[in-house]
Short mmCIF file of C-alpha atoms in Angstrom, two decimals:
data_model
loop_
_atom_site.label_atom_id
_atom_site.label_comp_id
_atom_site.label_asym_id
_atom_site.label_seq_id
_atom_site.Cartn_x
_atom_site.Cartn_y
_atom_site.Cartn_z
CA MET A 1 -183.63 85.54 -69.92
CA ALA A 2 -183.30 88.97 -72.20
CA ASP A 3 -186.37 90.01 -70.70
CA LYS A 4 -184.79 89.98 -67.23
CA TYR A 5 -181.42 91.98 -68.38
CA ASN A 6 -182.79 94.74 -70.17
CA LYS A 7 -185.45 95.35 -67.42
CA ARG A 8 -181.98 95.13 -65.23
CA ILE A 9 -180.32 97.29 -67.35
CA ALA A 10 -183.14 99.67 -67.49
CA ILE A 11 -183.59 100.35 -64.00
CA LEU A 12 -179.24 100.44 -63.98
CA SER A 13 -179.73 103.45 -65.60
CA GLY A 14 -182.46 105.32 -64.10
CA ILE A 15 -180.76 104.76 -61.38
CA LEU A 16 -177.58 106.44 -63.03
CA GLY A 17 -179.93 109.01 -64.22
CA VAL A 18 -181.26 110.19 -60.90
CA LEU A 19 -177.76 110.18 -59.83
CA ALA A 20 -176.50 112.16 -62.42
CA LEU A 21 -179.57 114.97 -61.60
CA THR A 22 -178.55 114.27 -57.94
CA TYR A 23 -174.91 116.05 -58.23
CA THR A 24 -175.45 118.01 -60.16
CA ALA A 25 -178.06 120.12 -58.52
CA THR A 26 -175.92 119.42 -55.62
CA LEU A 27 -172.57 121.23 -57.62
CA VAL A 28 -175.20 123.97 -58.78
CA LEU A 29 -176.88 124.85 -55.51
CA ASP A 30 -174.35 123.99 -52.88
CA PRO A 31 -174.09 128.15 -51.69
CA GLU A 32 -169.56 127.18 -51.21
CA THR A 33 -170.75 126.59 -54.92
CA VAL A 34 -172.20 129.66 -56.47
CA ASN A 35 -170.38 131.79 -53.98
CA ALA A 36 -167.32 130.74 -55.62
CA ARG A 37 -169.06 131.78 -59.06
CA ASN A 38 -170.33 134.57 -58.54
CA ALA A 39 -167.04 135.83 -56.99
CA LEU A 40 -166.24 136.37 -60.57
CA PHE A 41 -166.10 139.84 -61.65
CA THR A 42 -165.09 141.68 -64.65
CA TRP A 43 -164.97 145.75 -63.94
CA LEU A 44 -164.88 147.01 -67.83
CA ASP A 45 -165.76 145.04 -70.26
CA LYS A 46 -162.93 144.72 -72.51
CA LYS A 47 -164.99 146.22 -75.99
CA TYR A 48 -165.46 149.35 -73.57
CA ALA A 49 -161.86 149.30 -72.80
CA ASP A 50 -161.65 149.59 -76.27
CA GLN A 51 -163.33 152.90 -76.66
CA ALA A 52 -161.35 154.78 -74.08
CA ASP A 53 -160.11 157.83 -74.20
CA ARG A 54 -159.75 159.87 -71.11
CA ILE A 55 -158.82 157.79 -67.52
CA GLU A 56 -159.08 159.63 -64.63
CA LEU A 57 -157.14 158.95 -61.61
CA SER A 58 -156.98 160.30 -58.29
CA GLY A 59 -155.51 158.67 -55.07
CA ALA A 60 -152.81 159.59 -52.41
CA ASP A 61 -150.62 162.11 -54.59
CA GLY A 62 -153.63 163.52 -56.41
CA MET A 63 -155.00 163.02 -60.09
CA THR A 64 -152.99 162.10 -62.94
CA THR A 65 -155.16 162.62 -66.29
CA LEU A 66 -154.78 160.56 -69.49
CA VAL A 67 -155.66 160.88 -72.75
CA ARG A 68 -155.38 159.40 -75.97
CA HIS A 69 -156.33 159.96 -79.47
CA ASN A 70 -155.13 158.13 -83.01
CA ASP A 71 -154.56 154.75 -80.46
CA VAL A 72 -151.49 156.79 -78.57
CA TRP A 73 -151.77 158.05 -75.52
CA PHE A 74 -150.42 161.28 -73.58
CA VAL A 75 -150.56 163.04 -70.29
CA SER A 76 -152.69 165.27 -70.21
CA ARG A 77 -151.14 168.61 -67.63
CA ASN A 78 -151.50 171.99 -67.48
CA ASP A 79 -153.09 171.95 -70.68
CA THR A 80 -150.12 170.16 -72.25
CA GLU A 81 -150.05 167.12 -73.67
CA TYR A 82 -147.00 164.96 -72.43
CA PRO A 83 -145.54 161.25 -74.25
CA ALA A 84 -146.77 158.98 -71.85
CA LYS A 85 -146.09 155.05 -71.03
CA GLN A 86 -148.57 152.76 -73.58
CA ASP A 87 -147.29 149.68 -71.49
CA ARG A 88 -147.92 151.17 -68.32
CA ILE A 89 -151.71 152.35 -69.29
CA LYS A 90 -152.32 148.37 -71.43
CA ASP A 91 -151.53 146.41 -67.72
CA PHE A 92 -153.60 148.92 -66.35
CA LEU A 93 -156.63 148.25 -68.00
CA LYS A 94 -156.24 144.69 -69.42
CA ILE A 95 -156.11 144.51 -64.65
CA LEU A 96 -159.88 146.24 -65.30
CA THR A 97 -160.25 144.24 -67.74
CA GLY A 98 -159.89 141.24 -66.07
CA LYS A 99 -162.27 138.69 -64.92
CA GLY A 100 -160.45 137.34 -61.09
CA ARG A 101 -162.18 136.78 -58.06
CA TYR A 102 -164.25 139.10 -56.26
CA PRO A 103 -166.50 138.23 -53.71
CA VAL A 104 -169.45 140.15 -52.38
CA ARG A 105 -169.43 141.94 -49.43
CA GLY A 106 -171.69 144.32 -48.51
CA THR A 107 -174.83 145.71 -50.34
CA ALA A 108 -176.32 148.79 -47.49
CA ALA A 109 -175.12 151.89 -48.04
CA ALA A 110 -175.09 152.48 -44.97
CA SER A 111 -171.28 150.46 -44.82
CA LEU A 112 -169.92 152.25 -47.47
CA GLU A 113 -167.28 154.25 -45.27
CA ARG A 114 -166.41 151.48 -42.51
CA PHE A 115 -164.96 150.00 -46.03
CA GLY A 116 -163.44 152.86 -47.56
CA LEU A 117 -165.26 153.61 -50.41
CA ALA A 118 -167.34 156.59 -49.40
CA GLU A 119 -167.06 158.76 -52.88
CA LYS A 120 -164.86 161.67 -50.79
CA THR A 121 -162.20 159.41 -48.95
CA ALA A 122 -161.75 156.26 -51.40
CA SER A 123 -159.23 156.66 -54.12
CA ARG A 124 -160.68 156.39 -57.84
CA ALA A 125 -160.31 155.57 -61.68
CA VAL A 126 -162.25 156.77 -64.23
CA ILE A 127 -162.73 155.98 -67.35
CA ARG A 128 -164.62 157.77 -70.10
CA GLY A 129 -164.61 157.05 -74.15
CA GLY A 130 -166.66 159.69 -76.99
CA GLY A 131 -165.80 162.67 -74.71
CA SER A 132 -167.70 162.52 -71.33
CA ALA A 133 -169.68 159.68 -71.35
CA ALA A 134 -167.78 157.39 -68.56
CA LEU A 135 -167.49 153.72 -69.09
CA LEU A 136 -166.60 153.15 -65.61
CA ASP A 137 -166.47 155.09 -62.16
CA LEU A 138 -165.14 152.64 -59.98
CA LEU A 139 -163.35 153.55 -56.71
CA VAL A 140 -161.21 151.78 -54.75
CA GLY A 141 -161.05 152.04 -50.83
CA ASP A 142 -159.15 150.14 -47.56
CA SER A 143 -157.96 146.46 -46.65
CA ASP A 144 -159.01 143.71 -45.67
CA SER A 145 -158.18 142.97 -41.98
CA ALA A 146 -154.69 140.41 -44.05
CA GLY A 147 -153.81 143.42 -45.57
CA ARG A 148 -154.11 140.88 -48.55
CA GLU A 149 -156.68 142.69 -50.18
CA VAL A 150 -158.66 145.33 -50.83
CA TYR A 151 -162.68 146.73 -51.03
CA LEU A 152 -164.10 148.57 -54.60
CA ARG A 153 -167.58 149.00 -55.75
CA LYS A 154 -168.62 151.44 -58.61
CA ASN A 155 -169.73 154.26 -57.65
CA GLY A 156 -173.22 155.38 -57.25
CA GLU A 157 -173.45 151.52 -56.91
CA ASN A 158 -173.75 150.00 -52.60
CA GLU A 159 -172.65 146.61 -54.03
CA VAL A 160 -168.97 146.22 -51.88
CA ARG A 161 -166.67 143.42 -53.29
CA SER A 162 -163.16 142.57 -52.38
CA GLY A 163 -160.59 141.33 -54.59
CA GLU A 164 -156.30 141.33 -54.59
CA ASP A 165 -154.71 144.91 -54.23
CA LYS A 166 -152.78 145.47 -58.33
CA LEU A 167 -155.24 148.61 -58.72
CA SER A 168 -153.48 150.78 -56.25
CA SER A 169 -150.31 150.56 -57.53
CA TYR A 170 -151.13 152.63 -60.54
CA ILE A 171 -154.58 155.01 -58.58
CA ASP A 172 -151.96 156.13 -55.92
CA SER A 173 -148.58 156.50 -57.99
CA PRO A 174 -147.72 159.99 -58.83
CA THR A 175 -148.55 161.71 -61.91
CA PRO A 176 -144.06 161.16 -63.66
CA ALA A 177 -144.28 157.52 -63.11
CA TRP A 178 -147.79 157.63 -65.93
CA LEU A 179 -144.90 159.84 -68.17
CA ASP A 180 -142.35 158.73 -70.51
CA LEU A 181 -139.50 160.04 -69.83
CA ARG A 182 -136.52 158.30 -71.53
CA LEU A 183 -134.34 160.38 -73.42
CA PHE A 184 -134.31 158.90 -76.79
CA PRO A 185 -136.29 155.61 -78.36
CA GLU A 186 -135.66 152.62 -77.34
CA SER A 187 -135.23 151.79 -80.86
CA LEU A 188 -132.06 153.07 -80.98
CA SER A 189 -128.66 150.85 -79.98
CA ALA A 190 -125.51 150.70 -78.54
CA GLU A 191 -123.95 149.28 -81.76
CA SER A 192 -125.71 152.30 -84.26
CA VAL A 193 -123.29 154.73 -81.91
CA GLN A 194 -119.77 155.25 -83.91
CA ARG A 195 -118.61 158.87 -82.21
CA VAL A 196 -119.73 160.17 -79.41
CA THR A 197 -118.46 163.56 -78.79
CA VAL A 198 -118.84 165.36 -74.59
CA TYR A 199 -118.94 168.71 -73.94
CA SER A 200 -118.39 169.21 -70.62
CA LEU A 201 -120.20 170.19 -67.89
CA GLU A 202 -117.78 172.93 -66.25
CA GLY A 203 -118.34 175.49 -69.44
CA PRO A 204 -117.45 176.17 -72.71
CA GLY A 205 -113.89 177.03 -73.71
CA GLY A 206 -112.07 173.69 -73.54
CA PRO A 207 -111.88 171.05 -75.86
CA PRO A 208 -114.87 167.47 -76.07
CA GLN A 209 -113.76 164.33 -75.46
CA VAL A 210 -114.68 163.16 -78.70
CA LEU A 211 -115.25 158.87 -78.11
CA THR A 212 -114.62 156.87 -81.77
CA ARG A 213 -115.55 153.78 -82.68
CA GLU A 214 -112.74 151.21 -84.57
CA GLY A 215 -114.18 148.37 -85.57
CA ALA A 216 -114.16 146.52 -82.02
CA THR A 217 -112.01 149.14 -79.66
CA TRP A 218 -112.62 152.86 -78.99
CA THR A 219 -110.33 155.53 -79.04
CA ILE A 220 -110.66 158.51 -76.56
CA THR A 221 -108.90 161.68 -76.73
CA GLY A 222 -106.44 162.08 -73.92
CA ILE A 223 -106.72 157.96 -73.21
CA GLN A 224 -104.29 155.46 -74.23
CA ASN A 225 -106.05 152.82 -73.41
CA PRO A 226 -109.39 153.24 -72.98
CA ASP A 227 -111.30 150.03 -72.13
CA PRO A 228 -114.10 148.89 -74.48
CA GLN A 229 -116.27 147.09 -72.40
CA ARG A 230 -116.16 150.50 -69.83
CA VAL A 231 -117.27 152.77 -73.31
CA GLU A 232 -119.84 149.95 -74.11
CA SER A 233 -121.42 150.49 -70.92
CA TYR A 234 -120.90 154.40 -70.53
CA ILE A 235 -123.21 154.43 -74.09
CA ARG A 236 -125.84 152.54 -72.93
CA SER A 237 -125.80 154.83 -70.27
CA ILE A 238 -126.15 157.33 -71.65
CA LEU A 239 -129.54 155.46 -74.81
CA GLU A 240 -131.24 154.22 -70.90
CA ALA A 241 -131.22 158.00 -69.47
CA VAL A 242 -134.57 158.21 -68.31
CA GLY A 243 -135.72 162.26 -66.60
CA GLU A 244 -137.37 163.05 -63.59
CA ASP A 245 -140.14 165.21 -65.02
CA PHE A 246 -140.72 167.11 -67.62
CA LEU A 247 -140.61 170.99 -67.27
CA ASP A 248 -143.95 173.11 -67.82
CA GLU A 249 -142.76 176.29 -65.76
CA ASN A 250 -141.27 178.97 -65.09
CA VAL A 251 -138.37 177.05 -67.20
CA PRO A 252 -135.22 178.99 -67.07
CA ASP A 253 -132.76 179.51 -71.04
CA LEU A 254 -130.02 176.99 -71.52
CA PRO A 255 -126.59 178.96 -71.88
CA PRO A 256 -124.80 179.93 -76.03
CA GLU A 257 -123.22 177.37 -75.78
CA PRO A 258 -124.71 174.52 -73.00
CA ALA A 259 -123.01 171.61 -72.02
CA GLY A 260 -123.59 168.23 -73.93
CA ILE A 261 -123.45 165.07 -75.53
CA ALA A 262 -124.07 164.30 -79.24
CA LEU A 263 -124.23 160.60 -80.48
CA GLU A 264 -122.97 160.04 -83.80
CA LEU A 265 -124.07 157.30 -85.73
CA GLY A 266 -123.42 155.12 -88.66
CA ASN A 267 -127.19 155.64 -90.80
CA GLY A 268 -125.32 159.95 -90.47
CA GLN A 269 -127.95 161.19 -87.99
CA THR A 270 -126.44 162.71 -85.00
CA ARG A 271 -128.81 163.55 -81.99
CA ARG A 272 -127.76 165.76 -78.92
CA ILE A 273 -127.87 166.73 -75.79
CA SER A 274 -127.95 169.96 -73.96
CA VAL A 275 -127.92 170.00 -70.87
CA GLY A 276 -127.98 173.44 -68.22
CA PRO A 277 -126.60 174.39 -65.21
CA LEU A 278 -127.62 172.85 -61.55
CA LEU A 279 -131.25 174.50 -60.33
CA GLU A 280 -132.43 175.44 -57.34
CA SER A 281 -133.90 171.40 -56.79
CA ASN A 282 -129.95 170.39 -57.32
CA ARG A 283 -130.52 169.03 -60.83
CA ARG A 284 -130.77 170.23 -64.34
CA MET A 285 -132.57 170.69 -67.26
CA ALA A 286 -131.77 169.14 -70.36
CA GLU A 287 -133.66 169.08 -73.94
CA VAL A 288 -133.32 166.52 -76.61
CA ALA A 289 -132.41 167.79 -80.24
CA GLY A 290 -135.42 167.01 -82.00
CA SER A 291 -138.46 167.36 -79.15
CA SER A 292 -140.44 170.87 -77.94
CA PHE A 293 -139.85 168.68 -74.07
CA LYS A 294 -137.97 170.08 -71.36
CA TYR A 295 -136.47 166.86 -68.78
CA LEU A 296 -135.02 167.90 -65.67
CA LEU A 297 -132.34 165.51 -64.94
CA ALA A 298 -131.34 163.90 -61.35
CA GLU A 299 -127.90 164.72 -60.19
CA TRP A 300 -127.53 160.37 -60.33
CA THR A 301 -127.91 160.60 -64.09
CA VAL A 302 -126.28 163.96 -65.07
CA ASN A 303 -123.30 161.75 -63.00
CA ARG A 304 -123.72 158.75 -65.92
CA LEU A 305 -124.11 160.70 -68.26
CA PHE A 306 -120.52 162.84 -67.98
CA ARG A 307 -117.47 160.84 -67.10
CA ASN A 308 -113.99 161.84 -66.60
CA ASP A 309 -110.72 159.82 -68.10
CA SER A 310 -110.14 157.73 -64.77
CA TYR A 311 -113.38 155.51 -65.44
CA PHE A 312 -112.35 154.65 -68.95
CA GLU A 313 -108.43 154.01 -68.49
CA ARG A 314 -108.28 150.13 -68.47
CA GLN A 315 -108.27 148.37 -64.42
#
């Protein structure tokens, strides 16, 4: 009886083994499974991204060059290196190093133009490391018929893949999109500001507008009962002010007594913005004390920096 039982167990175990092998082979050899597995792809190994020290982007708005020194990225333009948005560059490299679904759509050289991947017409991102070596030379072509995916290939290779378009917004963006154009560092808080002195845009001669913190309230020259919430909002708008671009050519000199804003902090430091007269573009140039860069300010930004008395009055 025991021999019969053991024999049945052995037969059933054998059948189960065969079924398991058959199921495994089906998964391994099934075309859809194979295609799904082959679709998972990474454009750039993370270890190479960590070595990157230069990024060249050529897209719809021209070329942008980013360079890295001592783990800090800069925008290189007209032989000058400007502060860059570190997080934006990290996010861009994260997309390139992340594993995503990029199925193969073609391998014939004759089809590259049809996908918008001819070298002369495609957008391009070149990641370099160690001086000039290309760690990745990626071309981004047209969108698919549904407009959901974009075609991509490595320059020098004919294999075309498609995937969700996460890169065009980076490669095709204009250079100012990569610039860190904040007038003040993010670490500077509104709570640290104790006094604000505003020198009028109308020119020298008139008394400045002075806002002084007194505990939880504020006093303002010429205003009987200012709204503290309006004042706090105004200070935040100063600290969060952003330029449109850096000026790197035909830069005018500021007048001897420029308009501007001085922020006196609780630690005894003073931060100052100096603002010049209107330029032909209806914008203004600004300088920040301690910085060698000159910023281009849009009209709406200037309007937020220089408020009239009525803005601060209680409603």
